[in-house]
PDB file of C-alpha atoms in Angstrom:
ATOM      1  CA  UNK A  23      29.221  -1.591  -9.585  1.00 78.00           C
ATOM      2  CA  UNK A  24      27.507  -2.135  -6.176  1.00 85.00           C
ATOM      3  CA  UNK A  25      25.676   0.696  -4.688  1.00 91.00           C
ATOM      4  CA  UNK A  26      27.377   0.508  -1.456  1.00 94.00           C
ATOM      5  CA  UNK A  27      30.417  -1.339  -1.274  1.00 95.00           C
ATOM      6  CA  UNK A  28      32.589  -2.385   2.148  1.00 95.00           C
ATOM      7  CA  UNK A  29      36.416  -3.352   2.447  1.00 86.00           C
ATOM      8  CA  UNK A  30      36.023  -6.991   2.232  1.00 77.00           C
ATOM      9  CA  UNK A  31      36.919  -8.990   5.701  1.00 81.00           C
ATOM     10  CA  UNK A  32      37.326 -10.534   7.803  1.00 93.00           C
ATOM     11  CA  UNK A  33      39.255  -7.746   9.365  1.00 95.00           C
ATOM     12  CA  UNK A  34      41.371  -8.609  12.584  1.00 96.00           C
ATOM     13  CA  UNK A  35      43.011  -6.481  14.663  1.00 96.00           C
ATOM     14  CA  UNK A  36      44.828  -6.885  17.809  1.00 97.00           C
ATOM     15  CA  UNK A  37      43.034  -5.759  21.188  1.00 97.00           C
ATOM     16  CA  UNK A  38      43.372  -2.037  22.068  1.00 97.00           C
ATOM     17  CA  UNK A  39      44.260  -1.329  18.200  1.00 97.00           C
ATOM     18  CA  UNK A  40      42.485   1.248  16.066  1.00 97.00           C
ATOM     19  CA  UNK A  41      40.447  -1.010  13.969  1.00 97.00           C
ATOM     20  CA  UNK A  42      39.101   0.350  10.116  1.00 97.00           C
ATOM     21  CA  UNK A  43      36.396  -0.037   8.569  1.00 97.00           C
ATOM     22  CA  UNK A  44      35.648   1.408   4.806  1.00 96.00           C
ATOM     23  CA  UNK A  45      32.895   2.053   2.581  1.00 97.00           C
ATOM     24  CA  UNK A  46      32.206   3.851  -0.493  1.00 97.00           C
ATOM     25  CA  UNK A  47      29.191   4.616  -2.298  1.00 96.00           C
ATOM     26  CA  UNK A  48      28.284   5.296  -5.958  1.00 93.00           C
ATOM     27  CA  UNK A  49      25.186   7.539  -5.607  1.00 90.00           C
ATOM     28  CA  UNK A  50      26.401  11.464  -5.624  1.00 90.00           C
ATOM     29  CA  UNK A  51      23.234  12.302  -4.213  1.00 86.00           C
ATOM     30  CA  UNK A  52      23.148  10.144  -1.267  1.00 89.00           C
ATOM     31  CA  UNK A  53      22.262  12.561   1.913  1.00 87.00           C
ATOM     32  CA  UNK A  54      22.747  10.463   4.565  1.00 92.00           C
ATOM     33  CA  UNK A  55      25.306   7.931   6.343  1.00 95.00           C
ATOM     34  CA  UNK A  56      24.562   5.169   8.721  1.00 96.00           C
ATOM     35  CA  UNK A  57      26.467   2.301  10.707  1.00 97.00           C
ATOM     36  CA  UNK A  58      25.643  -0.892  11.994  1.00 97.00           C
ATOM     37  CA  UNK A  59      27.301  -3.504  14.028  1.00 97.00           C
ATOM     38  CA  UNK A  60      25.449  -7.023  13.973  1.00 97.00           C
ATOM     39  CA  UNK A  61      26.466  -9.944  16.201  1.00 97.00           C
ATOM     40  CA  UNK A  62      26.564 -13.431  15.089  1.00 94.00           C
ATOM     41  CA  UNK A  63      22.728 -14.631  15.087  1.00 93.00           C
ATOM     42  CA  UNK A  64      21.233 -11.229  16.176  1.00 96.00           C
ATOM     43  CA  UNK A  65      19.828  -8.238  14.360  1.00 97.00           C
ATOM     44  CA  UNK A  66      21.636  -5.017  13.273  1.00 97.00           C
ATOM     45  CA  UNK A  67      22.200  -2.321  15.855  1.00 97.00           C
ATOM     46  CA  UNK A  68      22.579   1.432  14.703  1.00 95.00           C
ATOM     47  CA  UNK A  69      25.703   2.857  16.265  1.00 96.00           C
ATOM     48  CA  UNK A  70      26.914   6.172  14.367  1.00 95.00           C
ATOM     49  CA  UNK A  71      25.096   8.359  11.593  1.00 94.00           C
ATOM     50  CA  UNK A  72      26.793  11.157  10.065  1.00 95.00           C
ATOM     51  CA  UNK A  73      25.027  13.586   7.668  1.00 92.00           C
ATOM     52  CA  UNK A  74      27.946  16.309   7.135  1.00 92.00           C
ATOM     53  CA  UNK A  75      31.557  16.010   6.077  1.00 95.00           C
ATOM     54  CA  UNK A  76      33.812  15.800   8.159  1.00 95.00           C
ATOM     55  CA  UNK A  77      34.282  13.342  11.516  1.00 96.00           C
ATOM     56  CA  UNK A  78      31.937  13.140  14.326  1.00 96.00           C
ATOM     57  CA  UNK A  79      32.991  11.203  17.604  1.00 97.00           C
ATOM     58  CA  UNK A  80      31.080   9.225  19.731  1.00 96.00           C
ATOM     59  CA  UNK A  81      32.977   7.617  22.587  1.00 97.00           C
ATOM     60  CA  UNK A  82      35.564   5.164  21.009  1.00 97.00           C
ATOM     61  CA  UNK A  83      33.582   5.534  17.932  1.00 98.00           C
ATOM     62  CA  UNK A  84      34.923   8.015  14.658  1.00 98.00           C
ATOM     63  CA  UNK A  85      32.645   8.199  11.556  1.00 97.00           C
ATOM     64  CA  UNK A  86      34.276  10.352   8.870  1.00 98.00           C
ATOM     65  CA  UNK A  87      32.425  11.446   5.638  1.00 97.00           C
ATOM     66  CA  UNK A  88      34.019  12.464   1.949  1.00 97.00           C
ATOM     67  CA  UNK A  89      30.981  13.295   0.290  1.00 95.00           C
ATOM     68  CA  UNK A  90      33.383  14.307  -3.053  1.00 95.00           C
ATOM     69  CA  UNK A  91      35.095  11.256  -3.016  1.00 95.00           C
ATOM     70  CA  UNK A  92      32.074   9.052  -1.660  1.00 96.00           C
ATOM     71  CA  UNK A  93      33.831   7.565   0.716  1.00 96.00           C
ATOM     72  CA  UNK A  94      32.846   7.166   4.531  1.00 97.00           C
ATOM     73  CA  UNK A  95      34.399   5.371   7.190  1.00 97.00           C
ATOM     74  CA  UNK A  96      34.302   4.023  10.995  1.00 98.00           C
ATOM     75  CA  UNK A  97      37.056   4.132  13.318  1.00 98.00           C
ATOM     76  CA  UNK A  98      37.068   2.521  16.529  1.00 98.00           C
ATOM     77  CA  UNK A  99      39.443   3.042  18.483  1.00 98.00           C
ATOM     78  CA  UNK A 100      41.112   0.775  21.530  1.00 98.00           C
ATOM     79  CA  UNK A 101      39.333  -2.322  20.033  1.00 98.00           C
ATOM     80  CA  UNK A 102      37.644  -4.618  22.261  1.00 97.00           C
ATOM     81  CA  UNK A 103      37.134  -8.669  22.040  1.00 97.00           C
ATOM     82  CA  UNK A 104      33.589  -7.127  22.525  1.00 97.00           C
ATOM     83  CA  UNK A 105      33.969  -5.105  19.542  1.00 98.00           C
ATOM     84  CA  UNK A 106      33.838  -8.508  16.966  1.00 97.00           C
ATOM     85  CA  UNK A 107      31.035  -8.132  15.152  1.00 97.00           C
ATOM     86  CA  UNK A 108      29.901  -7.710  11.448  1.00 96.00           C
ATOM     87  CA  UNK A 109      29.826  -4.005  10.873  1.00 97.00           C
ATOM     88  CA  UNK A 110      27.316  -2.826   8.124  1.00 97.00           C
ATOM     89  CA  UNK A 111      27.478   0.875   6.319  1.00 97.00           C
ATOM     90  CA  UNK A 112      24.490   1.916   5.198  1.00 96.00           C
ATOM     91  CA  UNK A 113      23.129   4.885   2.723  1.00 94.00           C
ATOM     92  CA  UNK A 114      20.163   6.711   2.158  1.00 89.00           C
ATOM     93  CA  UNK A 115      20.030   7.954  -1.398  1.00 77.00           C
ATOM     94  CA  UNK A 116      18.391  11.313  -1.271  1.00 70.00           C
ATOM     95  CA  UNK A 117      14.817  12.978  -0.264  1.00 62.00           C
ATOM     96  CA  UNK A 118      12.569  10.539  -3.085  1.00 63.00           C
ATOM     97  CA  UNK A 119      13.837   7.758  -1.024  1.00 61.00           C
ATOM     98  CA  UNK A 120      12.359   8.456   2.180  1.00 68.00           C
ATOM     99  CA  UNK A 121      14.363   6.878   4.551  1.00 75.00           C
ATOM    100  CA  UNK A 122      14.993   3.981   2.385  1.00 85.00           C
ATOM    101  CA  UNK A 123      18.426   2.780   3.221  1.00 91.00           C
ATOM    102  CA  UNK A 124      20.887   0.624   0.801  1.00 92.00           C
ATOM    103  CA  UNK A 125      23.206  -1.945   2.605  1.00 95.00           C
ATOM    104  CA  UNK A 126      26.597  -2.916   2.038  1.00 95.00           C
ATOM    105  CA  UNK A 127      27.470  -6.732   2.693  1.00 94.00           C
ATOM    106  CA  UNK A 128      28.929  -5.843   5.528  1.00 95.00           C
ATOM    107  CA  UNK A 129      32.656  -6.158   6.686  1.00 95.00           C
ATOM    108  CA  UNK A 130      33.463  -8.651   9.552  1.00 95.00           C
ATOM    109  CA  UNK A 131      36.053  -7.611  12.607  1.00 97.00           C
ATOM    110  CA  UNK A 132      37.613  -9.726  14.713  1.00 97.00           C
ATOM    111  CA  UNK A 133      39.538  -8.323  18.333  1.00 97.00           C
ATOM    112  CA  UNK A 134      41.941 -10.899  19.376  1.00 96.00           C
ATOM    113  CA  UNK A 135      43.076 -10.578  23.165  1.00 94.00           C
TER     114      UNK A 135
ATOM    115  CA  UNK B  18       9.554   0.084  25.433  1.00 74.00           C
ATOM    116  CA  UNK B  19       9.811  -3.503  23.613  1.00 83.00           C
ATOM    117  CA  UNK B  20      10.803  -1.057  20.843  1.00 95.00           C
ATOM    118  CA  UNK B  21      10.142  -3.388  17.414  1.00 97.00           C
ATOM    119  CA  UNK B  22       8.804  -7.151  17.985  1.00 97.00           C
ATOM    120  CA  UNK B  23       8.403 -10.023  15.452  1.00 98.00           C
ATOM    121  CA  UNK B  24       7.197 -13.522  15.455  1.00 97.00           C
ATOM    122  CA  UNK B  25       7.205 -16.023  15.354  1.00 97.00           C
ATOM    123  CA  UNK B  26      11.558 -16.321  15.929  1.00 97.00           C
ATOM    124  CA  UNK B  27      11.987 -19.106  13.937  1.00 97.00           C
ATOM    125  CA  UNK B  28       9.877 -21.318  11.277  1.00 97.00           C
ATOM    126  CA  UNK B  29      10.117 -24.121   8.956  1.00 97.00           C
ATOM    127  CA  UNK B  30       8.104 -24.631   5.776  1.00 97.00           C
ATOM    128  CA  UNK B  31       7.439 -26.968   3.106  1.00 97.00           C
ATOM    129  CA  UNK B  32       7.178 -25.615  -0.206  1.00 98.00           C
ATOM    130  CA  UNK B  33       3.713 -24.235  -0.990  1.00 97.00           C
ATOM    131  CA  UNK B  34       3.099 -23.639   2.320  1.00 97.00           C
ATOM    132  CA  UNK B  35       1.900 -20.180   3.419  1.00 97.00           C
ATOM    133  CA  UNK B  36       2.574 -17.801   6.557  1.00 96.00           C
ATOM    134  CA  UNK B  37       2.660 -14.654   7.895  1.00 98.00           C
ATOM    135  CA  UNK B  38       5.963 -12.928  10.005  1.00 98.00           C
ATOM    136  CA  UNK B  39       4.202 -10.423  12.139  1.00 97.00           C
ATOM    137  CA  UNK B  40       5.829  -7.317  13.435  1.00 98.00           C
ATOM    138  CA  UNK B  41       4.854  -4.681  16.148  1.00 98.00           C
ATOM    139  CA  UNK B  42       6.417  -1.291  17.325  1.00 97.00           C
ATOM    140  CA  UNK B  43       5.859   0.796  20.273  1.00 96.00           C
ATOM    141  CA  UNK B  44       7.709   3.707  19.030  1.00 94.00           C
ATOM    142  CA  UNK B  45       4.731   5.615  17.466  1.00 94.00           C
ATOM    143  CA  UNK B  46       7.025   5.381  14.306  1.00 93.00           C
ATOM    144  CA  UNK B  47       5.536   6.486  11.011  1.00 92.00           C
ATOM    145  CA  UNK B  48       7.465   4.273   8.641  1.00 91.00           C
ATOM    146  CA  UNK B  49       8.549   0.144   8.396  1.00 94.00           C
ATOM    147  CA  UNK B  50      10.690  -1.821   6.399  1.00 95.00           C
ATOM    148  CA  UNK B  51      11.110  -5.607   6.045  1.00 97.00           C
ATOM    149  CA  UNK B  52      14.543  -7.064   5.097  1.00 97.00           C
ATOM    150  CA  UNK B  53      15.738 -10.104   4.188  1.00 98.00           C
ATOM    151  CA  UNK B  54      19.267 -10.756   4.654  1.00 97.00           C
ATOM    152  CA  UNK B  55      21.151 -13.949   3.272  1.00 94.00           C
ATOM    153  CA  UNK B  56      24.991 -14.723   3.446  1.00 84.00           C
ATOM    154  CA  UNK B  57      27.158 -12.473   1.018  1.00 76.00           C
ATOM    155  CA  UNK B  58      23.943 -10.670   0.555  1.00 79.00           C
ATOM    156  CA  UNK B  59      23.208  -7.876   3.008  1.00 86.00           C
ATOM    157  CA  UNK B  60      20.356  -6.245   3.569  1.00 94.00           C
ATOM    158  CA  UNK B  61      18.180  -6.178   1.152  1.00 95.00           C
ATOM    159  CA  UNK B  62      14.585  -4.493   1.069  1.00 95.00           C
ATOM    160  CA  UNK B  63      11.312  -6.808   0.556  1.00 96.00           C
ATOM    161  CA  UNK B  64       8.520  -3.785   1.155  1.00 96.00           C
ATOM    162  CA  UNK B  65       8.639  -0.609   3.013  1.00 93.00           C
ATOM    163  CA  UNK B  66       5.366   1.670   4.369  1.00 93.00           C
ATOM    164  CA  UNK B  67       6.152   4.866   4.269  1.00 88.00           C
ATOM    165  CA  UNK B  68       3.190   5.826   6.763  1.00 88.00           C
ATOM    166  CA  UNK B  69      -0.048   4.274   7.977  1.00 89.00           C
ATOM    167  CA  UNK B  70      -2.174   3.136   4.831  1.00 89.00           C
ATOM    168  CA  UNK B  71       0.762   3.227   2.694  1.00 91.00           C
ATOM    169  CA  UNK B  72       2.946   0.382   0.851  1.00 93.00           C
ATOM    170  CA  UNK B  73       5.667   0.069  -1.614  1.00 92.00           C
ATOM    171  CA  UNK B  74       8.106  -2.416  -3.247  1.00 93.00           C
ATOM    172  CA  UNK B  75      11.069  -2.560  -2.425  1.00 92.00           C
ATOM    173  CA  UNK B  76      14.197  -4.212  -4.253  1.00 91.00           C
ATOM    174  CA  UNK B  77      13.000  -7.933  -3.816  1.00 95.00           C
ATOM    175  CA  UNK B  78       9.411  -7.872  -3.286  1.00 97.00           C
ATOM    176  CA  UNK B  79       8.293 -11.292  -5.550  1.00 96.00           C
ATOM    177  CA  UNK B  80       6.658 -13.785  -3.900  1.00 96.00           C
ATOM    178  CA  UNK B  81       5.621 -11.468  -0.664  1.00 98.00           C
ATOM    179  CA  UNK B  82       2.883  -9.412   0.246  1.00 97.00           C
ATOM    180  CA  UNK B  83       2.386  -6.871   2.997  1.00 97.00           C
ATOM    181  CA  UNK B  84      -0.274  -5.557   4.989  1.00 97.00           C
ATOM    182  CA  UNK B  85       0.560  -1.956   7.093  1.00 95.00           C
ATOM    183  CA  UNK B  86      -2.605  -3.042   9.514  1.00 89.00           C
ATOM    184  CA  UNK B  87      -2.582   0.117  12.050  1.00 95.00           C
ATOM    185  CA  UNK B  88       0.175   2.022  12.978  1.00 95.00           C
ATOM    186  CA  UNK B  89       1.580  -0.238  15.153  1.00 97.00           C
ATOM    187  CA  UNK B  90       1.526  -2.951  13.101  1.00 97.00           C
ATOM    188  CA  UNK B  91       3.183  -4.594   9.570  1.00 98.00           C
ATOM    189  CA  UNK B  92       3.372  -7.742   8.409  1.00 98.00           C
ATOM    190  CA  UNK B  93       5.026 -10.082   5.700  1.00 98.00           C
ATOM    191  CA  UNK B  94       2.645 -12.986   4.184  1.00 98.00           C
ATOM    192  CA  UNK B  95       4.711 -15.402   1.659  1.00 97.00           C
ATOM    193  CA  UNK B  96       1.347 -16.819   0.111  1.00 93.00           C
ATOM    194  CA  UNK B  97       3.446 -19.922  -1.946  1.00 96.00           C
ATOM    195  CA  UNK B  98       6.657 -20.812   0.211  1.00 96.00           C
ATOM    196  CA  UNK B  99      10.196 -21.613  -2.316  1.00 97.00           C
ATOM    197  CA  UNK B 100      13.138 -22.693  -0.716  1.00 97.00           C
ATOM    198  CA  UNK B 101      14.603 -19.619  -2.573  1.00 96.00           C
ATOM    199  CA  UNK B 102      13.475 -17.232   0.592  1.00 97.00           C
ATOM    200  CA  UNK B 103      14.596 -19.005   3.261  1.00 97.00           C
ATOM    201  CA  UNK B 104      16.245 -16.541   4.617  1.00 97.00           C
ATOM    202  CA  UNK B 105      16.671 -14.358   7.951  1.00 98.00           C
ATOM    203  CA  UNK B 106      13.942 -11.639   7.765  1.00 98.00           C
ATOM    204  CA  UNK B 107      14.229  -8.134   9.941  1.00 98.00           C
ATOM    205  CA  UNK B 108      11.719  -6.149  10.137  1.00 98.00           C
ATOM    206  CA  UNK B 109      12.371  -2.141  11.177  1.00 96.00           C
ATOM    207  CA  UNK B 110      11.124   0.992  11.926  1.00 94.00           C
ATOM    208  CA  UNK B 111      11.765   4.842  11.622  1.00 91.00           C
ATOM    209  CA  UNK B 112      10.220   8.232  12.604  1.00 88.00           C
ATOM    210  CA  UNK B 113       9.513   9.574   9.524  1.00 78.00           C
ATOM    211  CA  UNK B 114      10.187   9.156   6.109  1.00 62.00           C
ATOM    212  CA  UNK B 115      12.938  11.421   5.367  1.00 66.00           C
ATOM    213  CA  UNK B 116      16.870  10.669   4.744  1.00 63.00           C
ATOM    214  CA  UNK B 117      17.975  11.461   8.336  1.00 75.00           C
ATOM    215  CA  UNK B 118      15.629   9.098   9.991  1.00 80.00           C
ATOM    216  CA  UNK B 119      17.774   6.143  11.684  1.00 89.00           C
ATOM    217  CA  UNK B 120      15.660   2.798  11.395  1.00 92.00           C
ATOM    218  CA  UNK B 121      15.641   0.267  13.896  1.00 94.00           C
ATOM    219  CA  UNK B 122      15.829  -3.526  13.862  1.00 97.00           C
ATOM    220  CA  UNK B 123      13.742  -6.328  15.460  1.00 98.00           C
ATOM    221  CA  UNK B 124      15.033  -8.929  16.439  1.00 97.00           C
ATOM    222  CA  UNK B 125      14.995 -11.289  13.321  1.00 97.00           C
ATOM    223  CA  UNK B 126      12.713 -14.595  12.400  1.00 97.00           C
ATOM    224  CA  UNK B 127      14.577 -17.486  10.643  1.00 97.00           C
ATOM    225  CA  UNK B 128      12.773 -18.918   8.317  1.00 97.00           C
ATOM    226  CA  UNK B 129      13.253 -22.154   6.524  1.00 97.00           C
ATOM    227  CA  UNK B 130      11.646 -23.782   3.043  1.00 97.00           C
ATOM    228  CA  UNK B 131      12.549 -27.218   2.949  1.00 96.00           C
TER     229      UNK B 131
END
């Protein structure tokens, strides 16, 4: 079993659609939730975090967290073309990892006009 | 702020050959990480330094070294180049070295062992 897993893509979704992106994780421990989104050729750019159950909002951006089912998830909503990218979750495993993160592969999204 | 910096952006090798990816951050960060990330792969950690001074392995740390030279400052040295690590390598940074530290990336260096 992979440490951190992602729905596996490519994902498309029509523009101005809720697009959704999964992950789930098999460390119980794991304190804290991070997501990517990488462009084709370029380098991964942090766009939510989420320590806490529940949903946090930023903009058109939802992360949710299930820490008892190990489960958390990205929501964007009114998708953009601008929105394609690969989207990476992310998980740090507790306080002897440091800030040590553990990567999913990563689930691509596509936003057709 | 340049925030985190690497060279050189791209670089091809012959096998056996030797270099060193170079990465800088302005950020007065505490900790950095270098990735390497290949297709299907992910992310996957080479080395981290948890502070100045300090290094550890990371998942995949055969056939790299590291050197945490200052603060500022970490870099990657493959001493014998295989065309196993060619590879896109990120380096990044975060504040500290606790869980709810978000890292940041550089910008990448794509490296190639023919």
């Amino acid at each position: 079993q992979k440490e951190v897993e992602q729905n596996s893509g490519p994902l498309s979704v029509p523009e101005g659609a809720i697009a959704s992106l999964n992950c789930t994780y098999s460390d119980r421990g794991s304190q804290s939730f991070f997501w990517y989104r990488q462009y084709s050729g370029k380098s991964p750019e942090l766009i939510m975090s989420i320590y806490s159950n529940g949903d946090k909002e930023d903009g058109r951006f939802t992360a949710q967290l299930n820490k008892a089912s190990q489960y958390v998830s990205l929501l964007i909503r009114d998708s953009q073309p601008s929105d394609s990218a690969t989207y990476l979750c992310a998980v740090n495993k507790g306080e002897t990892s440091g800030s040590r993160l553990t990567f999913g592969e990563g689930t691509q999204l596509t936003v057709n006009p | 702020n340049a925030g985190v910096t690497q060279t050189p952006k791209f670089q091809v090798l012959k096998t056996g050959q030797s270099m060193t990816l170079q990465c800088a951050q302005d950020m007065n960060h505490n900790s950095m990480y270098w990735y390497r990330q290949d297709p299907g792969m992910g992310l996957r950690l080479i080395y981290y330094s948890a502070s100045e001074g300090t290094t550890d392995k990371g998942e995949v740390p055969n056939g790299y070294n590291v050197s945490r030279l200052n603060k500022r400052e970490f870099s990657l040295r493959l001493e014998s180049a295989a065309p196993s690590q060619t590879s896109v390598y990120f380096c990044a940074s975060s504040e500290e070295g606790q869980p709810y530290n978000e890292q940041f990336f550089g910008p990448g260096t794509r490296l190639t062992v023919l």
